[in-house]
C-alpha positions as protocol buffer text, in pm:
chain_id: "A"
residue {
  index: 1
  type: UNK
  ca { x: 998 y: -2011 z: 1964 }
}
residue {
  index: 2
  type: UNK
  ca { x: 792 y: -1783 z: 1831 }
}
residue {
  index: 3
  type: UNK
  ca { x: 579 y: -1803 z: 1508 }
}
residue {
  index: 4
  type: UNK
  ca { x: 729 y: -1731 z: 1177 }
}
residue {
  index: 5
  type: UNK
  ca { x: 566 y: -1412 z: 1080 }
}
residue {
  index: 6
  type: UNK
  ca { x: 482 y: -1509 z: 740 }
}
residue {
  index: 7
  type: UNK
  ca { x: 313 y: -1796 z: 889 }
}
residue {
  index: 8
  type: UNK
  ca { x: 134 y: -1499 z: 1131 }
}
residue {
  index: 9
  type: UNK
  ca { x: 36 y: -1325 z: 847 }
}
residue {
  index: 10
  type: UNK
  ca { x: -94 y: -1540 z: 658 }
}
residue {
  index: 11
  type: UNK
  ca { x: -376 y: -1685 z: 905 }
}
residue {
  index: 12
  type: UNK
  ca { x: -421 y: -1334 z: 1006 }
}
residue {
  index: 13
  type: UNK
  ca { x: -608 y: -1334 z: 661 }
}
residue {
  index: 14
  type: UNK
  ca { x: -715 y: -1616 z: 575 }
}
residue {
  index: 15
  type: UNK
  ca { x: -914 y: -1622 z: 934 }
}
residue {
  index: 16
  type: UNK
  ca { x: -1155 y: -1411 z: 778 }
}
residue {
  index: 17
  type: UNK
  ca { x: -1145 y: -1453 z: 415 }
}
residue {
  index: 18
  type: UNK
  ca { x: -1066 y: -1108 z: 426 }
}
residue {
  index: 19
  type: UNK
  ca { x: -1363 y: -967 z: 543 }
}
residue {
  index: 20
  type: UNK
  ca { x: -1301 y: -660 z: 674 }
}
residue {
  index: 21
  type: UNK
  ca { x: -1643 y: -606 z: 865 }
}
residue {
  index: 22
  type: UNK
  ca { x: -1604 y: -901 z: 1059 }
}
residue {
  index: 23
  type: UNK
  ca { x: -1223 y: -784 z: 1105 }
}
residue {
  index: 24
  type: UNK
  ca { x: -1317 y: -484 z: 1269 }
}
residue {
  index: 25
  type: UNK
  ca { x: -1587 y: -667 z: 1478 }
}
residue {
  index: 26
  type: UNK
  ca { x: -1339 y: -885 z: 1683 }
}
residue {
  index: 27
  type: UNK
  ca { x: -1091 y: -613 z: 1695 }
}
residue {
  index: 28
  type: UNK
  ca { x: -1394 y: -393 z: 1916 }
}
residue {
  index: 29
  type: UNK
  ca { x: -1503 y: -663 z: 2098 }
}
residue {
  index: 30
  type: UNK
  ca { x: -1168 y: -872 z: 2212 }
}
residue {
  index: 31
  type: UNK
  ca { x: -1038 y: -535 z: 2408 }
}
residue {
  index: 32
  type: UNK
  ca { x: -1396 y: -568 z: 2524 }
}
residue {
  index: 33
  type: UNK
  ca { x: -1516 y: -176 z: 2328 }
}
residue {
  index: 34
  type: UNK
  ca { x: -1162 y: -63 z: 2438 }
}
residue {
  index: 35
  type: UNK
  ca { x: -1174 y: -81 z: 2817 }
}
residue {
  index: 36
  type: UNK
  ca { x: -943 y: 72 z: 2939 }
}
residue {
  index: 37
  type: UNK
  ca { x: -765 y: -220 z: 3142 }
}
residue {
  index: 38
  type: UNK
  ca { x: -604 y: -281 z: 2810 }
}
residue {
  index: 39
  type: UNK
  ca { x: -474 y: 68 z: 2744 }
}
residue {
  index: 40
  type: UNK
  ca { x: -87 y: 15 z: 2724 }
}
residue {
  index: 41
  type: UNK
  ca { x: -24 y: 376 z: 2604 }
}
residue {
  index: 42
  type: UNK
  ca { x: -210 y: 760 z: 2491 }
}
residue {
  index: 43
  type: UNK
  ca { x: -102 y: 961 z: 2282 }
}
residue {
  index: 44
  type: UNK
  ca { x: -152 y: 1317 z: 2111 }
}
residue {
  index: 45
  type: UNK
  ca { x: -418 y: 1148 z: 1887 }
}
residue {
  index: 46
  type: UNK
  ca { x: -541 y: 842 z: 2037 }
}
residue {
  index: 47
  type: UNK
  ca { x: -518 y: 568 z: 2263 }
}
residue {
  index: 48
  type: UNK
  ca { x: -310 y: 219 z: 2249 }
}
residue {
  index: 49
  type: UNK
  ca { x: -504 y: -117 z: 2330 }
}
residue {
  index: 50
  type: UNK
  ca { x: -356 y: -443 z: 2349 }
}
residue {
  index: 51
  type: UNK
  ca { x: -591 y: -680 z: 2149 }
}
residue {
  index: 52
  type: UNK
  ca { x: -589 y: -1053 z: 2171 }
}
residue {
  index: 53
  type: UNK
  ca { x: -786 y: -1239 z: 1816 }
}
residue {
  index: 54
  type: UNK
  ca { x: -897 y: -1550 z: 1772 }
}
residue {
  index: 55
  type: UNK
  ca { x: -638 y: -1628 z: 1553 }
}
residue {
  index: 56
  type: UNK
  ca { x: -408 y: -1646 z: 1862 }
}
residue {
  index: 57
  type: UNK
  ca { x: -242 y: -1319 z: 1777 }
}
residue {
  index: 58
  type: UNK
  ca { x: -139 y: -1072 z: 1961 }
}
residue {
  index: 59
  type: UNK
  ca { x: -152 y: -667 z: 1808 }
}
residue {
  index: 60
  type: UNK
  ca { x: -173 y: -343 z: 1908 }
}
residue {
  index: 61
  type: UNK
  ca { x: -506 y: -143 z: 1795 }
}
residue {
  index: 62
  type: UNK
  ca { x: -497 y: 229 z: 1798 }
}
residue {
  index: 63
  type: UNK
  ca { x: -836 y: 437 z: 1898 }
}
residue {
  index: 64
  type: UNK
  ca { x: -795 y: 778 z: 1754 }
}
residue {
  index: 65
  type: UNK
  ca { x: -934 y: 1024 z: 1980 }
}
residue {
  index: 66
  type: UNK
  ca { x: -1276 y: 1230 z: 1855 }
}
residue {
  index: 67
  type: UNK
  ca { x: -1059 y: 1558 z: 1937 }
}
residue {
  index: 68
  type: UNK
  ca { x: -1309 y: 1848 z: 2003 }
}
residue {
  index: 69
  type: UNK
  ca { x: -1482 y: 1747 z: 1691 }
}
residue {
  index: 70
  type: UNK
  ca { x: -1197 y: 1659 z: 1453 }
}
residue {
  index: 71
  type: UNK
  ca { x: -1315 y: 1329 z: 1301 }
}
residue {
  index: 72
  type: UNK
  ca { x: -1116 y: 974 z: 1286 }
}
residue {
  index: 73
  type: UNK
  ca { x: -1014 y: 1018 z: 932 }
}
residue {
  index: 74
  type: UNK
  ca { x: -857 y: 1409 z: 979 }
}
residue {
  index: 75
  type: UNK
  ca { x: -658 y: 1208 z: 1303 }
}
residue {
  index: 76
  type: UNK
  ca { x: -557 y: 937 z: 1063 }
}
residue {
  index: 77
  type: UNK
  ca { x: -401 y: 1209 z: 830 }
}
residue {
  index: 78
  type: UNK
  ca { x: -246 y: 1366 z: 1063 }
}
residue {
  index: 79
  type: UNK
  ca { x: 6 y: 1046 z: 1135 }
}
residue {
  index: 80
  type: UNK
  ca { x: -25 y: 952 z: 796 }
}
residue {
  index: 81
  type: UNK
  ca { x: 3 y: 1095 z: 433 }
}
residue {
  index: 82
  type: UNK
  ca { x: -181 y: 942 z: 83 }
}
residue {
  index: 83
  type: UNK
  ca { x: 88 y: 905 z: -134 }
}
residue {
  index: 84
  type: UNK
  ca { x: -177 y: 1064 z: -441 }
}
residue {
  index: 85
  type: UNK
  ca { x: -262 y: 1368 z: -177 }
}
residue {
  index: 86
  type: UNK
  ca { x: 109 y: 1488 z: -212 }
}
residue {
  index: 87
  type: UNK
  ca { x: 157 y: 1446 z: -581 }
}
residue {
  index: 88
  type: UNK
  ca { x: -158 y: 1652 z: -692 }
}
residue {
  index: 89
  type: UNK
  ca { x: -32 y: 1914 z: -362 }
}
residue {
  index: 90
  type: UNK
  ca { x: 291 y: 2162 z: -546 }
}
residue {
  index: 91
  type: UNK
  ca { x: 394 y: 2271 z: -174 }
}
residue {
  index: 92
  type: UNK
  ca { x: 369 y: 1919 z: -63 }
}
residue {
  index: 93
  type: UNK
  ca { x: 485 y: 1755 z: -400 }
}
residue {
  index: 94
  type: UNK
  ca { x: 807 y: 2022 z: -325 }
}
residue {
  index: 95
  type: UNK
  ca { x: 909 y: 1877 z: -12 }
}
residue {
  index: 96
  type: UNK
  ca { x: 903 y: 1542 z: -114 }
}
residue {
  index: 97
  type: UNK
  ca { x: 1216 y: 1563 z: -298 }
}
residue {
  index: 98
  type: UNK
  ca { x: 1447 y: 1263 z: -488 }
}
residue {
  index: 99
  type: UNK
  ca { x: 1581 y: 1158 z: -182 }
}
residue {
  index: 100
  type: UNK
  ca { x: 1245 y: 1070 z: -34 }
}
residue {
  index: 101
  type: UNK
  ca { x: 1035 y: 942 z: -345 }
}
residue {
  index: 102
  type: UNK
  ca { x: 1347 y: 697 z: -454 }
}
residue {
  index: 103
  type: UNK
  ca { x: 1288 y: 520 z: -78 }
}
residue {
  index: 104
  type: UNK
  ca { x: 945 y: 518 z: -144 }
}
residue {
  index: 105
  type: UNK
  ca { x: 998 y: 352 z: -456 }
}
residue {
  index: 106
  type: UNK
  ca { x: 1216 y: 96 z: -257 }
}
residue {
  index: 107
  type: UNK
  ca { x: 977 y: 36 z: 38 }
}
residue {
  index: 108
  type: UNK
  ca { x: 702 y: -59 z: -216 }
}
residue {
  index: 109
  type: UNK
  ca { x: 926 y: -281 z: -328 }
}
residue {
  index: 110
  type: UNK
  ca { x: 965 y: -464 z: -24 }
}
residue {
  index: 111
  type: UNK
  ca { x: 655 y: -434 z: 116 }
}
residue {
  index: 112
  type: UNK
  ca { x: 541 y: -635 z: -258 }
}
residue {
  index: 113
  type: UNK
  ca { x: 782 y: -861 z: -243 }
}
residue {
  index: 114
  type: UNK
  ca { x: 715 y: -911 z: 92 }
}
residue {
  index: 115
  type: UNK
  ca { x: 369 y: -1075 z: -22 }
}
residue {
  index: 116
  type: UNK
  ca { x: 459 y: -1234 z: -316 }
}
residue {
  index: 117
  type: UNK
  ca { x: 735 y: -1426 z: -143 }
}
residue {
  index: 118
  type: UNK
  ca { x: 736 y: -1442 z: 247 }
}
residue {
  index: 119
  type: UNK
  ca { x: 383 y: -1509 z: 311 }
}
residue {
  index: 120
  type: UNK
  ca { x: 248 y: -1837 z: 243 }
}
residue {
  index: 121
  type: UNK
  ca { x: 39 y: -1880 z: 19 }
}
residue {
  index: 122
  type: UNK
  ca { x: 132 y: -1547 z: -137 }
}
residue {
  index: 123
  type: UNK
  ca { x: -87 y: -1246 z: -124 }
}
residue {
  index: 124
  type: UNK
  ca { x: -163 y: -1072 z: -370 }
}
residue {
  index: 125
  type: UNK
  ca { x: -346 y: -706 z: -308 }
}
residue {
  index: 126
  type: UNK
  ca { x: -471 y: -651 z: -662 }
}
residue {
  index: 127
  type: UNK
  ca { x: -525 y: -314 z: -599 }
}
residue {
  index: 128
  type: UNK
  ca { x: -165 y: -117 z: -524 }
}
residue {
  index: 129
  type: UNK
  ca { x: -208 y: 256 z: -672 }
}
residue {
  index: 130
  type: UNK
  ca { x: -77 y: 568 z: -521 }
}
residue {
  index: 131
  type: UNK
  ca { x: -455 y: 598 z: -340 }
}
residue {
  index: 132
  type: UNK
  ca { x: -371 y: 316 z: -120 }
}
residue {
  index: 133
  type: UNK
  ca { x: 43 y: 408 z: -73 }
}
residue {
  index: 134
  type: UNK
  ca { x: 22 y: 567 z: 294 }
}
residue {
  index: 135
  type: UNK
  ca { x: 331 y: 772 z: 388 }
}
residue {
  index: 136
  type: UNK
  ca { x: 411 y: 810 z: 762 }
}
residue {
  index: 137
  type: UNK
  ca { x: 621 y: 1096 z: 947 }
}
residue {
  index: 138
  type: UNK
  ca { x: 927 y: 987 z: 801 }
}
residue {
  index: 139
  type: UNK
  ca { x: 820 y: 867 z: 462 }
}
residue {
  index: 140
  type: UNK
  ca { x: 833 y: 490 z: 501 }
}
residue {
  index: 141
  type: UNK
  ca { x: 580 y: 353 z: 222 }
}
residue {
  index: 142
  type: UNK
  ca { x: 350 y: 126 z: 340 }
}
residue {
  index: 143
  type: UNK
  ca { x: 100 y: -56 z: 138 }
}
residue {
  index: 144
  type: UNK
  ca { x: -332 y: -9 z: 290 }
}
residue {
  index: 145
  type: UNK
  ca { x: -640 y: -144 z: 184 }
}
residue {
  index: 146
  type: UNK
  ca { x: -685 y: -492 z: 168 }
}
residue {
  index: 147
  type: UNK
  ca { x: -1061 y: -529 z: 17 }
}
residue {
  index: 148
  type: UNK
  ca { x: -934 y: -683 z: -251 }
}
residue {
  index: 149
  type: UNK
  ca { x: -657 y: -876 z: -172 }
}
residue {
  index: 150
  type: UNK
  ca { x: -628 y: -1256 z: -205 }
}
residue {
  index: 151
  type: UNK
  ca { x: -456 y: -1563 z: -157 }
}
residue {
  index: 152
  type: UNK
  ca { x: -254 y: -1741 z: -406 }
}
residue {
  index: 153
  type: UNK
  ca { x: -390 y: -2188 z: -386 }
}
residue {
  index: 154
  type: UNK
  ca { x: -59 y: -2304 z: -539 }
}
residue {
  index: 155
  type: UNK
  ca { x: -242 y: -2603 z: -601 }
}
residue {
  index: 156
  type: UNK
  ca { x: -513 y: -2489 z: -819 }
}
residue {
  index: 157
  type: UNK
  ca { x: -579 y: -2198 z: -1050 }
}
residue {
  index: 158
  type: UNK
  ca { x: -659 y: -1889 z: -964 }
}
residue {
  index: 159
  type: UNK
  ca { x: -967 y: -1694 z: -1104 }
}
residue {
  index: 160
  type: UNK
  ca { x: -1181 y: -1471 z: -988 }
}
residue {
  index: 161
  type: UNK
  ca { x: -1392 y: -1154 z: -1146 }
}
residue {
  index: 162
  type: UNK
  ca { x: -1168 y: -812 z: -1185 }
}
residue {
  index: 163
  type: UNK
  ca { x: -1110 y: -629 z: -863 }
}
residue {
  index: 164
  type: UNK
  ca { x: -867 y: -272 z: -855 }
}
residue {
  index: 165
  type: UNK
  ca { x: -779 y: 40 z: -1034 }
}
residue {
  index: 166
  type: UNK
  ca { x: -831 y: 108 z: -1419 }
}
residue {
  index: 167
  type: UNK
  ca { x: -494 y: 291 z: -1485 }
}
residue {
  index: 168
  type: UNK
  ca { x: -265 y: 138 z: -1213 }
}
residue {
  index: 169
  type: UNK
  ca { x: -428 y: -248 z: -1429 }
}
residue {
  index: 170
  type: UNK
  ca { x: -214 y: -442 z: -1677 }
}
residue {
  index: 171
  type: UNK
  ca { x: -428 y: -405 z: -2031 }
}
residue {
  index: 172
  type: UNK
  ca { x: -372 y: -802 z: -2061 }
}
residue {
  index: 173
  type: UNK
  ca { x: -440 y: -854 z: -1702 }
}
residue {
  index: 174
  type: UNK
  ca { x: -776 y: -638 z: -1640 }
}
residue {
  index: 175
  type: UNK
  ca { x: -1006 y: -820 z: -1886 }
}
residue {
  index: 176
  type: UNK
  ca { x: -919 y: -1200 z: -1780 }
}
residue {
  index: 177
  type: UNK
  ca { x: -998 y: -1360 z: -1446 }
}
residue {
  index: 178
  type: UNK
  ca { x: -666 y: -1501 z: -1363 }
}
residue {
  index: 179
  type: UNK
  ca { x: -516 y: -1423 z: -1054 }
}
residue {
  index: 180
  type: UNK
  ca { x: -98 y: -1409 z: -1004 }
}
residue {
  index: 181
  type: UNK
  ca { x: 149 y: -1182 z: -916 }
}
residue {
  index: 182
  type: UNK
  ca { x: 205 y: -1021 z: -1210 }
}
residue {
  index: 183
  type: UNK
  ca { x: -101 y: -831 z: -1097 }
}
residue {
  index: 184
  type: UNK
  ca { x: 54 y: -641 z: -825 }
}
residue {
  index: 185
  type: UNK
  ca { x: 403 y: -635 z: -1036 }
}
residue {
  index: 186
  type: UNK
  ca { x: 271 y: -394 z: -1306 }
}
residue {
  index: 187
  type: UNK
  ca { x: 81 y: -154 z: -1054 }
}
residue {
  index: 188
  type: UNK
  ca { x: 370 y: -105 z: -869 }
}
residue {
  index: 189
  type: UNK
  ca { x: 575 y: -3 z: -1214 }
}
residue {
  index: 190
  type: UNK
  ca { x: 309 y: 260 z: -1245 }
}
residue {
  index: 191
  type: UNK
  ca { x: 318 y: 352 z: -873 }
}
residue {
  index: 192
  type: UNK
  ca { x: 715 y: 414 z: -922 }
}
residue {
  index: 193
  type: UNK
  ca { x: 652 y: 641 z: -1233 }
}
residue {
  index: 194
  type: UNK
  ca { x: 400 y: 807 z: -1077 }
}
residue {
  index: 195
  type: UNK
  ca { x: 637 y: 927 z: -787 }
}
residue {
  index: 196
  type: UNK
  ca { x: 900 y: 1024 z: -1032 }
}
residue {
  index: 197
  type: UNK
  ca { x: 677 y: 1192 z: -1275 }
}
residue {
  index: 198
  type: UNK
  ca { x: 484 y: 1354 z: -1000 }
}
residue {
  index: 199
  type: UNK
  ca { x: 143 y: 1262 z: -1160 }
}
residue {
  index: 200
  type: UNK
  ca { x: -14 y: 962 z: -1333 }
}
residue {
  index: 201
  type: UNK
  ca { x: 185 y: 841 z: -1643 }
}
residue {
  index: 202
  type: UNK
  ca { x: -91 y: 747 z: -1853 }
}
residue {
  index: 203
  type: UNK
  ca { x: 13 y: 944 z: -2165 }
}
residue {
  index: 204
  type: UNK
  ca { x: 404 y: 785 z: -2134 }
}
residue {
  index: 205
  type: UNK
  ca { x: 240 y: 435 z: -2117 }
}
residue {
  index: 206
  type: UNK
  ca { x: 3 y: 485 z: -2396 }
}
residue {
  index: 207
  type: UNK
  ca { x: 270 y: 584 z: -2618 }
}
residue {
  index: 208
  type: UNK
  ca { x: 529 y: 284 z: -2498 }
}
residue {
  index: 209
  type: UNK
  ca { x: 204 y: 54 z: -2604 }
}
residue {
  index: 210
  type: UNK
  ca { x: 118 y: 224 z: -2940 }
}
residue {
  index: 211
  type: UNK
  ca { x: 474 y: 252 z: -3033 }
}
residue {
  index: 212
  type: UNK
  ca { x: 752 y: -63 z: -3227 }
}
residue {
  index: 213
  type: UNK
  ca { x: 964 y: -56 z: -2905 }
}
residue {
  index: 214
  type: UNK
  ca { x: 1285 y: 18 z: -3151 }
}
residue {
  index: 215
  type: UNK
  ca { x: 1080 y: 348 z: -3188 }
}
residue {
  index: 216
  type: UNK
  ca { x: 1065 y: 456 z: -2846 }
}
residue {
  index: 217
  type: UNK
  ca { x: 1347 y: 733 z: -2703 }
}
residue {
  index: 218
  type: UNK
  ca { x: 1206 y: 875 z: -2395 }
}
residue {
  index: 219
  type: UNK
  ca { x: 1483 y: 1008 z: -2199 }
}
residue {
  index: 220
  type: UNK
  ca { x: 1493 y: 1034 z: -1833 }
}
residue {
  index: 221
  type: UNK
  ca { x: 1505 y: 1415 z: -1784 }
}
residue {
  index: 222
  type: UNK
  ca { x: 1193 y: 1458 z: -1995 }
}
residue {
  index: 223
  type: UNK
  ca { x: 947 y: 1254 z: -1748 }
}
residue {
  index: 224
  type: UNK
  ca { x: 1102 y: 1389 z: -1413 }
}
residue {
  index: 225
  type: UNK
  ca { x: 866 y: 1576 z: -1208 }
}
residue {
  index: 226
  type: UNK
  ca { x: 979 y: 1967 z: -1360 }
}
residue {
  index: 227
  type: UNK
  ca { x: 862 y: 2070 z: -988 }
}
residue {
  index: 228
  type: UNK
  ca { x: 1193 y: 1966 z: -844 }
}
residue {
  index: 229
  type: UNK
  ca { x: 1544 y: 2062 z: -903 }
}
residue {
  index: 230
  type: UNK
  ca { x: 1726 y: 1751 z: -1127 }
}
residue {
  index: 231
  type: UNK
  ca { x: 1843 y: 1464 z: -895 }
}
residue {
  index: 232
  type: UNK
  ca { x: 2240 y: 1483 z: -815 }
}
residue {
  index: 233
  type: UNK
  ca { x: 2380 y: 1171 z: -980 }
}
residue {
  index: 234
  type: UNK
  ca { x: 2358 y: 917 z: -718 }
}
residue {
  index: 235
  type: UNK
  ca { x: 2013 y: 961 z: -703 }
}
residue {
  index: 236
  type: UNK
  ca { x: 1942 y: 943 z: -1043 }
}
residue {
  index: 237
  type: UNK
  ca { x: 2133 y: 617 z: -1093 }
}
């Protein structure tokens, strides 16, 4: 029987104690630099390898292709969008209408909960903001860049200096070294005003934190991103 993938995913990190360099040094050297005995597939941007670690897992790797000059990042954008790219981008901040930004919402969701409660010890990335929400061809959300990202001792406390993004931060949380998962929790709330604003909701925030909460009457029309038509109702339930 196979490995639970929690269980997968969780020595997949721990391995290294997240350290990425040393991550992408096994990941060149177990296909042996990408020989091409362990090419299982090419495609329009780069090449497949099958890639045994020392953690006993098996993945896939994906080479992107130096295409007449085009660099690995421009490749990378090509298969996948930054969330924050699209929002600041009116034609591309057009096309991603209601439909699209409420299952982005939802696949944050997941992909949080996800780490919070299916890995063991939980994860916690520390550092979700629209920067690091990639979007692929059919605008799945998908949570990247792990720098920062931790494990949860559930027999200890958790401290450790301040690591993510002032603005995507819980005031209470970004000025104490405690580590949980109320971390991640409140950056996702901004994340999911952020794609139905269609920019960074700062301003809203500051005034729901300056403001008796009896005081506040922000409706839903007023903070919906005025580049799109309003949602039909389903949506906007």
């Amino acid at each position: 029987m196979d490995e639970p993938r929690e269980i997968q995913t969780e020595a997949f990190f721990a391995a290294w104690n997240h350290d990425g360099k040393k991550v992408h040094e096994e990941i060149v050297e177990a296909p042996e630099n990408f020989d091409s005995k362990y090419c299982i597939g090419v495609g329009g941007n780069g090449s497949v390898y099958k890639t045994l670690l020392s953690t006993g897992q098996l993945v896939a790797v994906k080479k992107f292709h130096e295409n007449n000059g085009t660099d690995h990042q421009q490749a990378f954008k090509s298969e996948t969008s930054i969330l924050d790219f699209i929002l600041s981008d009116n034609e591309k901040a057009t096309e991603l209408e209601w439909f699209k930004r409420v299952n982005i919402v939802k696949g944050l969701a997941k992909a949080t909960s996800y780490l919070h409660h299916e890995c063991f010890p939980a994860i916690v990335h520390r550092d979700i903001s629209s920067k690091n929400v990639l979007l692929d061809d059919e605008c799945e959300a998908h949570i990247s860049d792990f720098g920062s990202a931790t494990t949860l001792d559930p027999d200890s406390s958790n401290w450790t200096p301040f690591a993510g993004t002032f603005g995507y931060s819980a005031p209470e949380l970004a000025y104490t070294m405690e580590v949980n998962e109320k971390i991640d929790v409140y950056s996702f709330g901004v994340v999911a005003l952020e794609s139905i604003m269609g920019e960074h909701p700062g301003d809203l925030i500051s005034s729901l934190l300056s403001s008796p909460l009896h005081a506040v009457d922000v409706l839903l029309k007023d903070v919906l991103d005025q580049r799109l038509s309003p949602p039909k109702r389903q949506i906007a339930d």
